[in-house]
Short mmCIF file of C-alpha atoms in Angstrom, two decimals:
data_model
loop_
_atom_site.label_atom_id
_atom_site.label_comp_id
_atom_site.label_asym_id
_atom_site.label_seq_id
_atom_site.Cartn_x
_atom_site.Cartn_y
_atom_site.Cartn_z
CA UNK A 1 0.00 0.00 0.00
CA UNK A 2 1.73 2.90 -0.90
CA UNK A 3 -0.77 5.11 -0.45
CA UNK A 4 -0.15 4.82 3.48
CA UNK A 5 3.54 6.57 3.13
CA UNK A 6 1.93 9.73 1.20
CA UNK A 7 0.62 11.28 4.36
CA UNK A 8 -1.73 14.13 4.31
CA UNK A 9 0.71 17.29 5.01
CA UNK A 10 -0.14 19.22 8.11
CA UNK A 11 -1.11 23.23 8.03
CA UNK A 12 1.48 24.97 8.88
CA UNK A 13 -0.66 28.67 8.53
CA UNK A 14 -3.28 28.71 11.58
CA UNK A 15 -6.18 31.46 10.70
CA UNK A 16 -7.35 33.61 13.30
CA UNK A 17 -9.00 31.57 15.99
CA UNK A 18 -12.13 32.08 17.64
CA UNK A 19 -11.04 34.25 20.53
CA UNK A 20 -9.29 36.62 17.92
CA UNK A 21 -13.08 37.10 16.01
CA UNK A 22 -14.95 37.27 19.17
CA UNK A 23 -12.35 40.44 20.38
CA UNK A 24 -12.95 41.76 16.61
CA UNK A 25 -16.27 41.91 17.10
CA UNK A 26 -16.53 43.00 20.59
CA UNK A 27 -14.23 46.04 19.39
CA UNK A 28 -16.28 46.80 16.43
CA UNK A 29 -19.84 46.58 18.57
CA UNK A 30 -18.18 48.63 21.42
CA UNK A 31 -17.37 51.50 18.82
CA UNK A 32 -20.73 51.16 17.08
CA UNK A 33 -22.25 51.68 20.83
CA UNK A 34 -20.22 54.56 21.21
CA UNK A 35 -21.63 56.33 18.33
CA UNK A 36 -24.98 56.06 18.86
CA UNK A 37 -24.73 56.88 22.50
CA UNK A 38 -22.84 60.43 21.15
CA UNK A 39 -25.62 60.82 18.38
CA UNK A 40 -28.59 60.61 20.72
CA UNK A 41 -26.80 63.55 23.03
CA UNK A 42 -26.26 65.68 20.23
CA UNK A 43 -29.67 65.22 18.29
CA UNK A 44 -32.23 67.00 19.65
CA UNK A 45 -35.78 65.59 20.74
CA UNK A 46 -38.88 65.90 19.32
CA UNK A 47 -40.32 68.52 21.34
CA UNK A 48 -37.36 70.39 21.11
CA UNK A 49 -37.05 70.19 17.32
CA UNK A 50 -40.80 71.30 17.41
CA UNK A 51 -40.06 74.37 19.02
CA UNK A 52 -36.91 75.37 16.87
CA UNK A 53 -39.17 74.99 13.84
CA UNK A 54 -41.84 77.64 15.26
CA UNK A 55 -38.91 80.11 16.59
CA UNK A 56 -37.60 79.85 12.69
CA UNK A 57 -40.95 80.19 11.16
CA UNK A 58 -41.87 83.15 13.54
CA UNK A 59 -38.74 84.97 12.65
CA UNK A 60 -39.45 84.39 8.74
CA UNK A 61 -42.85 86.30 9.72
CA UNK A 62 -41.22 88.51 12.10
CA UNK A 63 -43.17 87.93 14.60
CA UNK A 64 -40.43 87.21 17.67
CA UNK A 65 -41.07 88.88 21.15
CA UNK A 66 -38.17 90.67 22.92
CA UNK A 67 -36.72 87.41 24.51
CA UNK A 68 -36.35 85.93 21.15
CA UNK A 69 -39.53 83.36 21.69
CA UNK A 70 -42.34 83.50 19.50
CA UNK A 71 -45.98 84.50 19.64
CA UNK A 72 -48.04 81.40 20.06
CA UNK A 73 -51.62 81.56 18.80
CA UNK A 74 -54.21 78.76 20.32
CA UNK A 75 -55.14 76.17 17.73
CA UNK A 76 -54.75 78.96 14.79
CA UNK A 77 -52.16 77.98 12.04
CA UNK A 78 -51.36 80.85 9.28
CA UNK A 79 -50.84 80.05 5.96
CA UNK A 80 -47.09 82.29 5.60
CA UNK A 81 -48.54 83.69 2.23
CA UNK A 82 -52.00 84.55 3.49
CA UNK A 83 -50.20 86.32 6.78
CA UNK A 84 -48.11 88.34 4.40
CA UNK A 85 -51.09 89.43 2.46
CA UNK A 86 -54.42 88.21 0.58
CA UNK A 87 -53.66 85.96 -2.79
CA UNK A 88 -55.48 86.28 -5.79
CA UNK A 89 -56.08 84.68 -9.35
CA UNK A 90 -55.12 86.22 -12.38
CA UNK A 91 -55.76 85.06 -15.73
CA UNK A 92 -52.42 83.92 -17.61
CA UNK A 93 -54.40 83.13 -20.84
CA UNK A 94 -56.08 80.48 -22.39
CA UNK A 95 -54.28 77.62 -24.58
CA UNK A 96 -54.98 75.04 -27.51
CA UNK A 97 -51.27 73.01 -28.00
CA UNK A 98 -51.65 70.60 -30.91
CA UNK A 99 -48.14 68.56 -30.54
CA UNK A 100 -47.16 66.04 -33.25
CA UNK A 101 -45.20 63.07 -32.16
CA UNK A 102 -43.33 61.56 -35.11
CA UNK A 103 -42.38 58.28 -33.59
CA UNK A 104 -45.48 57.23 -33.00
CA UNK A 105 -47.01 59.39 -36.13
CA UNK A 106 -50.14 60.55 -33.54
CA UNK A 107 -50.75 63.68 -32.22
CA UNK A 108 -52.01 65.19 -28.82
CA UNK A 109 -54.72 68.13 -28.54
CA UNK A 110 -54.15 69.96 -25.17
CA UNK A 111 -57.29 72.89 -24.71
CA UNK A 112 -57.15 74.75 -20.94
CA UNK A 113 -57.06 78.04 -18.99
CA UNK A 114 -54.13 78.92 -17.05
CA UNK A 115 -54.66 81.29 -13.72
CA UNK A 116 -51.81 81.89 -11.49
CA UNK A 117 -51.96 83.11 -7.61
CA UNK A 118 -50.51 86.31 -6.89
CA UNK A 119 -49.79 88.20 -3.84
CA UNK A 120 -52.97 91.21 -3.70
CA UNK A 121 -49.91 93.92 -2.80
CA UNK A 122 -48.15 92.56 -5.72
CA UNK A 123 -50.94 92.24 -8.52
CA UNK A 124 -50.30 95.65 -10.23
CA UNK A 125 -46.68 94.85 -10.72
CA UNK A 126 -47.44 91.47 -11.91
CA UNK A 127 -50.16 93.11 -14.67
CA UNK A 128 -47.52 95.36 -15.69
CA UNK A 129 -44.87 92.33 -16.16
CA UNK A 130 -47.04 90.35 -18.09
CA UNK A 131 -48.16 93.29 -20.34
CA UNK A 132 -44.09 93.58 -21.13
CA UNK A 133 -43.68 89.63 -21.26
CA UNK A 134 -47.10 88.62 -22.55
CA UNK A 135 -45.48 86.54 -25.85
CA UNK A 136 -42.71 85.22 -23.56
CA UNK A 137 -45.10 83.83 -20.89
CA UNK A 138 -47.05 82.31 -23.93
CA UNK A 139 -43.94 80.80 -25.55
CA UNK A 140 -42.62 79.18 -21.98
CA UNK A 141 -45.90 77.40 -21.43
CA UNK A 142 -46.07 76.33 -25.11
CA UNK A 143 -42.64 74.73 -24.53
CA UNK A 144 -43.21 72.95 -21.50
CA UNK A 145 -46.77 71.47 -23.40
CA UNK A 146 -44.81 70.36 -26.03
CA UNK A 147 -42.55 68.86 -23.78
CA UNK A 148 -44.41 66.72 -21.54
CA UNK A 149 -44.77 63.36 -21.95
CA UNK A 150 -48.37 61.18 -21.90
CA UNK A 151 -47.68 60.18 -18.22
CA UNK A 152 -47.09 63.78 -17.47
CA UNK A 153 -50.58 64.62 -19.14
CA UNK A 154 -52.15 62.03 -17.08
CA UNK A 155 -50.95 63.31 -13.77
CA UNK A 156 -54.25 63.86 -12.01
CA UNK A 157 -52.83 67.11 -10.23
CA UNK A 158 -50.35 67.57 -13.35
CA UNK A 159 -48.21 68.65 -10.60
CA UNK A 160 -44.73 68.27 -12.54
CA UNK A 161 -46.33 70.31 -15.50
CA UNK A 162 -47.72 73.34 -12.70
CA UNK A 163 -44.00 73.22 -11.22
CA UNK A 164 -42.47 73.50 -14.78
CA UNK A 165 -44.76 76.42 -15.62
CA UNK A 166 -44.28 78.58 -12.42
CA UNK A 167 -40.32 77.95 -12.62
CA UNK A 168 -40.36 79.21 -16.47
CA UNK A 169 -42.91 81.99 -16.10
CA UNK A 170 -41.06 83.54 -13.33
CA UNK A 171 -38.01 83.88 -15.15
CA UNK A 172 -39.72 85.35 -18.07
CA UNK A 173 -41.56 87.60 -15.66
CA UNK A 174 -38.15 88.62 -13.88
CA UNK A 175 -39.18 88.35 -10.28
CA UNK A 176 -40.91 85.16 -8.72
CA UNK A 177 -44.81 86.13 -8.62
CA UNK A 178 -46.78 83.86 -9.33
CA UNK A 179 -47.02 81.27 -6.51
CA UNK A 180 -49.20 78.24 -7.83
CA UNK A 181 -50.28 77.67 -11.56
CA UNK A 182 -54.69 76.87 -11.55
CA UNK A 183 -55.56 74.94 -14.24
CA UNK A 184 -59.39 75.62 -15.40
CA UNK A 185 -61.16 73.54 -18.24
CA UNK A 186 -58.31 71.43 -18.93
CA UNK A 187 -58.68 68.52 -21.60
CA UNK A 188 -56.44 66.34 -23.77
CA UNK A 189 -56.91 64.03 -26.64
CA UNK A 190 -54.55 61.79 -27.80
CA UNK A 191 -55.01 60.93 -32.10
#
């Protein structure tokens, strides 16, 4: 039997034995502790990150007492652009965008009103941007019509399409505005 002098040879390299991992481990879990034990000093608690959120949006208003603390009403929250002053609707214009896609070879029909919100204080200035801007204004929402895809279209608040609008009419206008695109009578057909 020759196979009985061929011996299996022996490992000469040990790995890392059990009490090596365990101390690993214990090191890494201690550390881990650590952290979290210094992250839940330094994080603040709920009720205190409730009342650094009303100091901040009291001094947005302006609204802070003399020690810094801000005027609490009972039960009564403010809508920040109501508190600075009454919106109202103005009439942007009214639309038809017939779009042609040419991969498909269809086209969509897109009829609606657009009415934007705009501060009371702020409505004559607005009138006499859009007078100036008027083809602009037009141009920017026929662009972002043309743009927008069928799943955009289908949106049931068409929020990404309102967002679009108010970004591109602002810049046109110079000065930010408007505050929420109102879509009235809004339909689409897709040929």
């Amino acid at each position: 039997m020759a196979e009985e002098g061929s011996e299996k040879p022996e490992k000469s390299a040990k790995g890392p034995g059990l009490m090596t991992l365990l101390k690993a481990v214990a090191f890494v879990s201690v550390i881990v502790l650590l952290q979290l034990a210094a992250a839940s000093m330094i994080i603040p608690s709920a009720d205190e990150t409730a009342e650094i959120a009303a100091k901040l949006a009291a001094a947005n208003l302006g609204e802070e007492d003399e020690t810094g603390t801000s005027k609490e009403t009972e039960g009564e929250e403010e809508n920040p652009l109501l508190a600075a002053g009454e919106m109202t609707e103005v009439l942007v214009g009214t639309f038809h965008v017939l779009s042609h896609n040419t991969k498909t070879g269809g086209s969509t029909n897109v009829d609606f009103d657009l009415y934007a919100t705009v501060l009371a204080d702020e409505e004559n200035e607005y009138i006499d941007l859009f007078s100036a801007n008027e083809q602009r204004i037009r141009e920017q929402v026929l662009v972002t019509l043309r743009g927008t895809e069928m799943t955009d279209l289908t949106d049931p608040t068409l929020g990404l399409i309102k967002r679009k609008i108010l970004e591109k009419t602002n810049r046109a206008l110079g000065k930010p505005l408007l505050h929420e695109a109102i879509f009235s009578k809004f339909s689409f057909e897709e040929r």
